[in-house]
Short mmCIF file of C-alpha atoms and ligand atoms in Angstrom, two decimals:
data_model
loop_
_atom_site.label_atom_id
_atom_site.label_comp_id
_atom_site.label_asym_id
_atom_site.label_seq_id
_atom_site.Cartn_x
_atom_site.Cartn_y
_atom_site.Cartn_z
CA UNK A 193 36.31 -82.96 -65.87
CA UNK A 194 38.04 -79.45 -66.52
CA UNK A 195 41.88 -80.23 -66.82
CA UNK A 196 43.42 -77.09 -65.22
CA UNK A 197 46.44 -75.54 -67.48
CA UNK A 198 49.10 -73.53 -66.24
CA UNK A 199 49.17 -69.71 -67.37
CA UNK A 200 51.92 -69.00 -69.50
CA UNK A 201 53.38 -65.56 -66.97
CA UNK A 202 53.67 -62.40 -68.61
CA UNK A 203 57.20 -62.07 -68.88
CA UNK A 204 57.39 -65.09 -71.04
CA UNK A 205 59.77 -66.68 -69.00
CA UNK A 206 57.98 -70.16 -67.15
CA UNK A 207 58.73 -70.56 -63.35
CA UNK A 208 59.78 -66.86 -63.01
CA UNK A 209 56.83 -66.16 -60.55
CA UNK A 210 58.22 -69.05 -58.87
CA UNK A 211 61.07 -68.54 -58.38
CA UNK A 212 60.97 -64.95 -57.41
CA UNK A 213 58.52 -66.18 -54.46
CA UNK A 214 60.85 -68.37 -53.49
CA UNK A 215 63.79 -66.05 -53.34
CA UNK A 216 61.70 -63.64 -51.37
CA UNK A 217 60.87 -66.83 -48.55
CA UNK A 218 64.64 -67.32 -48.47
CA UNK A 219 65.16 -63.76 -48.09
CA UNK A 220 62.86 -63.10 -45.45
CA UNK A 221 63.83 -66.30 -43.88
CA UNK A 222 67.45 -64.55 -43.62
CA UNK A 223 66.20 -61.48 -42.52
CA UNK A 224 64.81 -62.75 -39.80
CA UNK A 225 67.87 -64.15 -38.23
CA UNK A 226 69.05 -60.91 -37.65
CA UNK A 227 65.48 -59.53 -36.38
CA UNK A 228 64.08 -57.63 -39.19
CA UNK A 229 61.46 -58.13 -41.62
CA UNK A 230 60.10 -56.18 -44.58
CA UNK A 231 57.30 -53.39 -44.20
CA UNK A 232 55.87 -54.36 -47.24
CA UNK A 233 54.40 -57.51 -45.96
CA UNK A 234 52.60 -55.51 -42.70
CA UNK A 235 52.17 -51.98 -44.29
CA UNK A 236 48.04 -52.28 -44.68
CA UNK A 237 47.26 -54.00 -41.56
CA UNK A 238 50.27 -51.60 -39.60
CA UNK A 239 48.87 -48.01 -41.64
CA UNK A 240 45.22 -48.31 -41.95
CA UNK A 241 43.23 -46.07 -43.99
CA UNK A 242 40.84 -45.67 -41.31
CA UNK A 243 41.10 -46.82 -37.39
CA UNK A 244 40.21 -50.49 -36.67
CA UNK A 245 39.33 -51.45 -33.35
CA UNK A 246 39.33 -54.87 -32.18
CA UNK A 247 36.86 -53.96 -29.59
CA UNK A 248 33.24 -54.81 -29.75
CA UNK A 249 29.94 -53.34 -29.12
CA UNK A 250 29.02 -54.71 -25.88
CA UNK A 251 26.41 -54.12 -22.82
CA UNK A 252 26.42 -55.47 -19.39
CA UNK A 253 22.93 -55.58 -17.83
CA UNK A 254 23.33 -54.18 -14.56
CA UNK A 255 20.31 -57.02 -12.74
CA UNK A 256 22.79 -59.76 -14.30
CA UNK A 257 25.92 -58.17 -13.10
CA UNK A 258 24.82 -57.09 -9.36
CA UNK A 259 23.52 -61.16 -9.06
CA UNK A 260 27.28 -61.95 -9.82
CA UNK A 261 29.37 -59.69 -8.35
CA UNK A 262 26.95 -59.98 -5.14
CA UNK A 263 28.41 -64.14 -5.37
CA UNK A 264 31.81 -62.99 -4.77
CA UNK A 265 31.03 -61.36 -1.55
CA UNK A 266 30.70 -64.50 -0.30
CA UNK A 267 33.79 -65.96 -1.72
CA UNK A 268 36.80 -63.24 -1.26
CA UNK A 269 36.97 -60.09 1.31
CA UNK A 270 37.91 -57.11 -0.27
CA UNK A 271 41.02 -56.48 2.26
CA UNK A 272 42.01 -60.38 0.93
CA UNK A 273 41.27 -59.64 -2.77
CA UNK A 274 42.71 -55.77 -2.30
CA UNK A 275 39.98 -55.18 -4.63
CA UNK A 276 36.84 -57.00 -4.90
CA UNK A 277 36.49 -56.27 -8.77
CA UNK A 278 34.83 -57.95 -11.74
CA UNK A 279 36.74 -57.30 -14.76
CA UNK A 280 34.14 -56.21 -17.89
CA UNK A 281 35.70 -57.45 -20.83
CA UNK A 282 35.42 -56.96 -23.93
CA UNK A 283 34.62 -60.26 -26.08
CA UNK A 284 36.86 -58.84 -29.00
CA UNK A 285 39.82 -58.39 -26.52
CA UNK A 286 39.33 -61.49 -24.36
CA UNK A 287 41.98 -62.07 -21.94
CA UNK A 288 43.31 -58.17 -22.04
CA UNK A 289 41.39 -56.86 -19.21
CA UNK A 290 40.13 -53.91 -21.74
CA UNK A 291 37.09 -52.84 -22.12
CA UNK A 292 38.14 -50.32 -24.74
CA UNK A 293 41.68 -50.51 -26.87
CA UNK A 294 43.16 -47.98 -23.76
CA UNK A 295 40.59 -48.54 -21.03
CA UNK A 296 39.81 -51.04 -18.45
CA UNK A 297 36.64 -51.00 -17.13
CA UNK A 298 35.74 -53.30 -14.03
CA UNK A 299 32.56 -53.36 -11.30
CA UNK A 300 33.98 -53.01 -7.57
CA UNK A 301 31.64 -53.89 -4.54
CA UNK A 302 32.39 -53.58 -0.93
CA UNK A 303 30.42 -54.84 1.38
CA UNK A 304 29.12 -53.30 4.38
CA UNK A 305 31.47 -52.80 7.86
CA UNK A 306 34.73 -53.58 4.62
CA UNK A 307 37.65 -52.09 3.80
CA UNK A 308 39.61 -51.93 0.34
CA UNK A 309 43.16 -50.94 1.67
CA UNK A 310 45.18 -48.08 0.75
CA UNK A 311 47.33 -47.83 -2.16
CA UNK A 312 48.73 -45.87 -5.35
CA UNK A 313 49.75 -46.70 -8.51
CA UNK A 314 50.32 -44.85 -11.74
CA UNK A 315 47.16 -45.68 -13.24
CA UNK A 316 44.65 -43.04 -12.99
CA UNK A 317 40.93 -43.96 -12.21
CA UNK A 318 37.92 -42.86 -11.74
CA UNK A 319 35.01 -44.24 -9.94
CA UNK A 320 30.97 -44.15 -11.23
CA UNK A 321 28.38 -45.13 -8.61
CA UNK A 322 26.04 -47.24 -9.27
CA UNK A 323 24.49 -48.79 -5.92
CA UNK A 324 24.49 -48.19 -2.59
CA UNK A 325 24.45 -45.26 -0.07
CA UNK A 326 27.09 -44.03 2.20
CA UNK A 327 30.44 -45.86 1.39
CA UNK A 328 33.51 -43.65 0.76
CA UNK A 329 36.39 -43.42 -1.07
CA UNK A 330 39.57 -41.48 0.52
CA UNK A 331 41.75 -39.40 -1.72
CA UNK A 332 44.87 -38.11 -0.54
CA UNK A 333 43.34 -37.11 3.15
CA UNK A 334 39.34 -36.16 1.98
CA UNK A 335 36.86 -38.81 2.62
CA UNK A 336 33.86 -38.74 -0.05
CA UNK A 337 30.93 -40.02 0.87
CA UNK A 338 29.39 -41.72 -2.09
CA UNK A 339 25.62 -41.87 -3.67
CA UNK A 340 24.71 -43.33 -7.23
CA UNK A 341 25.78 -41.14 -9.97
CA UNK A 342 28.63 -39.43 -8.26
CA UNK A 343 31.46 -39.18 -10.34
CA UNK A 344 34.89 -39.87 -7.76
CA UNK A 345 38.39 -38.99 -9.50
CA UNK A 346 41.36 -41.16 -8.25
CA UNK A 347 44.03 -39.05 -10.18
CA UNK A 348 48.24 -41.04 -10.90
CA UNK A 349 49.59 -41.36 -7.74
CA UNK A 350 46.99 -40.30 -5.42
CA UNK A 351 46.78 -42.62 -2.28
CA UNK A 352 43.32 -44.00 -2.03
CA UNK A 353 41.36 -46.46 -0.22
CA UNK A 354 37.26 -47.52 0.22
CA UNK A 355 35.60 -48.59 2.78
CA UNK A 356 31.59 -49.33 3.70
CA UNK A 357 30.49 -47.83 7.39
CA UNK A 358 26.89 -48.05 5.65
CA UNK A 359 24.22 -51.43 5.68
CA UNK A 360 24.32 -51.80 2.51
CA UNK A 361 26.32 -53.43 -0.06
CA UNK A 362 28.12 -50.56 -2.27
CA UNK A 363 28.73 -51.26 -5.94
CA UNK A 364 30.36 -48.63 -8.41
CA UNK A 365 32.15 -48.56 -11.96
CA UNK A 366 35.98 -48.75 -12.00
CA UNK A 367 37.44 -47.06 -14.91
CA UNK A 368 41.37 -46.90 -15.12
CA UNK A 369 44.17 -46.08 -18.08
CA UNK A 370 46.13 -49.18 -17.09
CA UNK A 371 46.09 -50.07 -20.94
CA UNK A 372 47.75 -46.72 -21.75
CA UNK A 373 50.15 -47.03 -18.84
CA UNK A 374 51.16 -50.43 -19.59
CA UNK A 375 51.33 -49.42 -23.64
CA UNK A 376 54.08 -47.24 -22.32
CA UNK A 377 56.03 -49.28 -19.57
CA UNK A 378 55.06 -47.06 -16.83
CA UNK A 379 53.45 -48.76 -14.24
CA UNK A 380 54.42 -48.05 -10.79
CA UNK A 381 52.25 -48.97 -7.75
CA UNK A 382 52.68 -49.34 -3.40
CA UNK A 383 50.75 -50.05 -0.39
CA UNK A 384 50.19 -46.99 1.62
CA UNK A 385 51.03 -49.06 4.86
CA UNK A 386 48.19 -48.70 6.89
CA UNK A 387 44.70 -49.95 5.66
CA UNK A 388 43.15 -46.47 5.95
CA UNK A 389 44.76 -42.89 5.33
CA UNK A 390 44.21 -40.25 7.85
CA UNK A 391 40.95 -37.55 6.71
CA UNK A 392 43.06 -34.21 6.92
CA UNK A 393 39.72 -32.60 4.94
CA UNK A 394 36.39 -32.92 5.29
CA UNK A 395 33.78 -34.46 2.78
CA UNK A 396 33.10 -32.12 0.17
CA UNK A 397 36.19 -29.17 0.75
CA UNK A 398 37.68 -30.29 -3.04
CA UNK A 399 34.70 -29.31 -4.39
CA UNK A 400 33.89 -26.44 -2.18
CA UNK A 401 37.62 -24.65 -2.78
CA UNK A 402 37.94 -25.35 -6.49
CA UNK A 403 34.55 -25.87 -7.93
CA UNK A 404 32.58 -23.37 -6.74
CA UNK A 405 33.82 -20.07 -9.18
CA UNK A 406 36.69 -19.31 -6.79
CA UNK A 407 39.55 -20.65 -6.11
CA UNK A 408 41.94 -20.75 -2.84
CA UNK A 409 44.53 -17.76 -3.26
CA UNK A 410 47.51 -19.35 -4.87
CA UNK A 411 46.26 -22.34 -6.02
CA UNK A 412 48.58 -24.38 -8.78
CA UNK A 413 47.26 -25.29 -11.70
CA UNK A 414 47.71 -29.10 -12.74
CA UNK A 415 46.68 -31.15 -15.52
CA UNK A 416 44.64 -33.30 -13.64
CA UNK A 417 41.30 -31.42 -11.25
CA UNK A 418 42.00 -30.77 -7.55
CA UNK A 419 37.89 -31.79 -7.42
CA UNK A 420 37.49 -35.53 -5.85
CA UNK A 421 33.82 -36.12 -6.34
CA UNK A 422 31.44 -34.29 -8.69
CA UNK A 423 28.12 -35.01 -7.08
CA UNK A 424 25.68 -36.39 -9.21
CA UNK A 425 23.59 -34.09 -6.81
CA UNK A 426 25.19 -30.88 -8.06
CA UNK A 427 25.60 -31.98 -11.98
CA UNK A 428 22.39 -33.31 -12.60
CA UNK A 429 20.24 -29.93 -12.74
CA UNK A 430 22.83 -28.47 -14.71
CA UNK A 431 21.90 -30.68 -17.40
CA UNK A 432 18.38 -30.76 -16.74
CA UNK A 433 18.66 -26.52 -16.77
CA UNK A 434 20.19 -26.55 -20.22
CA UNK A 435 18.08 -29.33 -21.60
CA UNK A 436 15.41 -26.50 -20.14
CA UNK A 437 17.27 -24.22 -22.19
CA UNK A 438 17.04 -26.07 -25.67
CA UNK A 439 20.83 -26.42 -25.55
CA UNK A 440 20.27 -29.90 -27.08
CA UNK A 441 23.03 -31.48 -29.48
CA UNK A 442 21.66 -33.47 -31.79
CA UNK A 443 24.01 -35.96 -30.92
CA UNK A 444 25.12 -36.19 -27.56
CA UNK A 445 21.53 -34.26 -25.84
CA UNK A 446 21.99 -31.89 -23.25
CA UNK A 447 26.03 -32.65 -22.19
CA UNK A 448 28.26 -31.22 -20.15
CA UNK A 449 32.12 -32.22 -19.95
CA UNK A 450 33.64 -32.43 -16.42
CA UNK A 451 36.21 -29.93 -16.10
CA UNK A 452 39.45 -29.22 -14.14
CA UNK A 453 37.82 -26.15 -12.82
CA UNK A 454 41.40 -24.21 -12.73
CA UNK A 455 42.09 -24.67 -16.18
CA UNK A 456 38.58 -25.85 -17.88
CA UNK A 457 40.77 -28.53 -19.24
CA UNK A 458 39.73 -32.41 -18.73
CA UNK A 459 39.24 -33.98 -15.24
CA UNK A 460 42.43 -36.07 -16.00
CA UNK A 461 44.88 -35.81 -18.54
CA UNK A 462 44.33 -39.48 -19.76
CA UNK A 463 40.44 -39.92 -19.38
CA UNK A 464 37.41 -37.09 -20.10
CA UNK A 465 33.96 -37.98 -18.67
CA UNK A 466 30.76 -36.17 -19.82
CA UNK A 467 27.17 -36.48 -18.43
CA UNK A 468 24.40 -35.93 -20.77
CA UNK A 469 20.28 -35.84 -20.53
CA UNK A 470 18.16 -36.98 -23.78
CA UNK A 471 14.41 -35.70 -23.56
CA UNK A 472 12.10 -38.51 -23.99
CA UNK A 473 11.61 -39.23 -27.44
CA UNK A 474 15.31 -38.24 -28.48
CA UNK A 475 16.07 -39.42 -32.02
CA UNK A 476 19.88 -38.79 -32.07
CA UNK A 477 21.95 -38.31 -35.66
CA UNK A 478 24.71 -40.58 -35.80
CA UNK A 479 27.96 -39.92 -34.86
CA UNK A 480 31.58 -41.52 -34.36
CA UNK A 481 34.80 -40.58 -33.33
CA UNK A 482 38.64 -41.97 -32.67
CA UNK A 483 37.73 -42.78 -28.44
CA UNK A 484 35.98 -46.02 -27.68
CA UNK A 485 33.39 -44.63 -25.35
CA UNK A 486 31.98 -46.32 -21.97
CA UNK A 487 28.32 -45.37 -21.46
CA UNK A 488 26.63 -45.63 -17.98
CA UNK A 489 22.61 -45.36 -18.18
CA UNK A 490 22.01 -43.18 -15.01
CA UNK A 491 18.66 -42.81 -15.71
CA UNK A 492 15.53 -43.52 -18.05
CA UNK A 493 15.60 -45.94 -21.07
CA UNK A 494 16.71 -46.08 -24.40
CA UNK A 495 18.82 -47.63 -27.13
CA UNK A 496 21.69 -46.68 -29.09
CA UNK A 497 22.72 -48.53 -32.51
CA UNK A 498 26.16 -49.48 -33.02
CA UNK A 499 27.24 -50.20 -36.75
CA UNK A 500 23.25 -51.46 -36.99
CA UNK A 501 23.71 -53.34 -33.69
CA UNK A 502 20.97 -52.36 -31.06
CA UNK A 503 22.26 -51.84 -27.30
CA UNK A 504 19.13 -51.72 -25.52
CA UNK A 505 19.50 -49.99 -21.99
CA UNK A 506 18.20 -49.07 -18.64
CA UNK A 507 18.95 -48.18 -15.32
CA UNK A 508 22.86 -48.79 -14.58
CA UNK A 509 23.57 -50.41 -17.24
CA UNK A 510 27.02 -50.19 -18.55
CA UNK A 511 27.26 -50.19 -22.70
CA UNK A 512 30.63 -49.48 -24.99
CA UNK A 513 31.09 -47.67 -28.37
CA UNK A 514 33.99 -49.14 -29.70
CA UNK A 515 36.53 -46.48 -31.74
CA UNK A 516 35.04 -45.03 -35.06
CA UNK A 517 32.22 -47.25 -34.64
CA UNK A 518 28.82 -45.00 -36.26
CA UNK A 519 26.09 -44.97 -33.41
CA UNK A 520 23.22 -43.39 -32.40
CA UNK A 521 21.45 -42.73 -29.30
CA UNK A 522 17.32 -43.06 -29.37
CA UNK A 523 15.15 -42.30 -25.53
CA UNK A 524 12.30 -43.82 -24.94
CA UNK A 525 11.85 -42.17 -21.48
CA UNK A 526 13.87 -39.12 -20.44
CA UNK A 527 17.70 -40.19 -19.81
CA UNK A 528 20.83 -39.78 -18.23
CA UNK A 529 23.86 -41.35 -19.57
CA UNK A 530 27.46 -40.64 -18.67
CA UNK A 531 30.39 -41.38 -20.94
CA UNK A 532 34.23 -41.68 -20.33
CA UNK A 533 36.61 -42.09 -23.03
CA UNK A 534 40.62 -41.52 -23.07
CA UNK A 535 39.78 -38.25 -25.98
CA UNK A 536 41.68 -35.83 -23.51
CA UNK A 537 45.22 -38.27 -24.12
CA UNK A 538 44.07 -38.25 -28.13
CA UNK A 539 43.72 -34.62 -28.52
CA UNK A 540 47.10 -33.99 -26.45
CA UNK A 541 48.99 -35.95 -29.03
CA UNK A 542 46.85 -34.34 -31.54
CA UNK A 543 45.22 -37.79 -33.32
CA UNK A 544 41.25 -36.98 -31.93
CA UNK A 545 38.96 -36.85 -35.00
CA UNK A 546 34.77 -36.82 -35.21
CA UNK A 547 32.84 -37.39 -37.79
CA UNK A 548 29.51 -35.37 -37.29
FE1 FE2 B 223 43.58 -48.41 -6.81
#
């Protein structure tokens, strides 16, 4: 049996390490009374050399997720649960309601002859449709009507409500900054008082006055688009036009960013959305950058590998890229896939980085 013998320390001096461990416990121990506690002990894990997201790569298959959130019609209104919503969360984060480090990402359904009651809160959101035909959401007095792939912007502060005047059940993507606004204390949110707003504009007039190369004579300029819904209807030959057009990144495909059309800027100043199409066959080169990215498969089939784990995806399937997490896109039939990700709030405070 080895007989383990105590290292003589460098200094010469037995029980030096010792003690000096010991007076650094008491120390700290002290410290701590008065609520401090050295840097020196954190510094890696608080500075990293690169970023380190506790998020995972995840995907939620859209046949298991319509089963489930279809079960809940049956147990909770939407007026009684304000919002019929199934949280997606991610397994590294469990308990956080985050599907990225900033984002929360959720599935919504209301069923037909429902309504989800108007409100505001500080939390912006936007809305991806996935099922259904004819249900609306009302922004601040314009009624969209909603069909898959529309892209509906429910910008801080702006009353909204749903509601389903359709047959059919109506199920959509939720994605809101309520991470980000909580990180910074700044939640706010009321009932509008009546279930439903009054329309005071018609379906579409958002779009028509500010996204259509003019713009109403005096209009303001925000940092957040005066455009509720950006028709899947109207952005989808756009891409297929430049995909046309071999404007093809090797990365992303054929991608367009939505824009605030009065100041090309981001749709919101928190969250940036993008819609891009991959010709069948795409082979994308990998790529990563600082915004954990939620993917929605509007069309086709494909995978994408994250750090060497394979997402394989289809129709309305939801998929996230955690931050700085190397992945590449691969389509095995011609796809659509649209992306949100809170880069707009990153590059504001100047900490957005790529790696190409
Ligand atoms: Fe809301």
């Amino acid at each position: 049996m080895a007989v383990a013998t105590a290292k003589k320390p460098a200094n010469g001096k037995p029980g030096a390490k010792h003690n000096i461990d010991a007076a650094r416990q008491d120390y700290y121990q002290r410290i701590a009374k008065h609520d401090m506690k050295p840097l020196w002990t954190v510094l890696d894990s608080l500075v990293s050399d690169e970023p380190v997201s506790r998020g995972v790569p995840v995907i939620w298959h859209y046949d298991d997720v319509k089963s489930l959130v279809m079960e809940s019609g049956g147990l909770i209104t939407a007026e009684e649960a304000k919002r019929r919503v199934l949280i997606l969360e991610n397994p590294g984060m469990r308990g956080e309601s985050r599907v990225t480090g900033s984002l929360f990402a959720g599935i919504q359904m209301i069923m037909p002859g429902e309504v989800a009651p108007a409100h505001r809160h500080s939390a912006s959101a936007i809305r991806f449709v996935l099922d259904g035909e004819g249900a609306y959401t009302a922004v601040e007095g314009e009624k969209a009507v909603m069909s898959p792939g529309d892209f509906v912007i429910t910008a801080n502060w702006a009353a909204h409500d749903h509601g389903n005047t359709s047959k059919k059940p109506m199920l959509w993507l939720d994605v809101l900054d309520v991470p980000a606004i909580n990180f910074f204390e700044t939640s706010f949110a009321e009932d509008y008082g009546s279930p439903t707003q009054q329309t005071t504009r018609r379906d579409g007039d958002s779009l028509s006055f500010y996204g259509s190369g003019v713009l109403p004579d005096g209009a303001v300029v925000h940092n957040r688009t005066p455009v509720i819904n950006y028709t899947y209807a109207r952005t989808r030959p756009i891409v297929e036009r430049m995909m046309a057009a071999g404007e093809i990144d090797r990365r992303h495909g054929a991608r367009v960013r939505y824009a605030n059309p009065v100041t090309g800027g981001p749709v919101l100043p928190t969250m940036g959305a993008y819609l891009a199409m991959l010709p069948k066959g795409f082979r994308g080169e990998p790529y990563r950058s600082t915004d954990g990215t939620i993917f929605v498969c509007a069309e086709g089939e494909g995978t994408t590998t994250v750090d060497g784990e394979v997402l394989a995806w289809g129709p309305r399937d939801v998929f996230v890229v955690p931050a700085w997490k190397r992945h590449t896109h691969r389509a095995t039939k011609q796809s659509v896939l649209f992306s949100i990700s809170d880069r707009p709030a990153q590059e504001a405070l100047g900490i957005w980085r790529e790696e190409r």
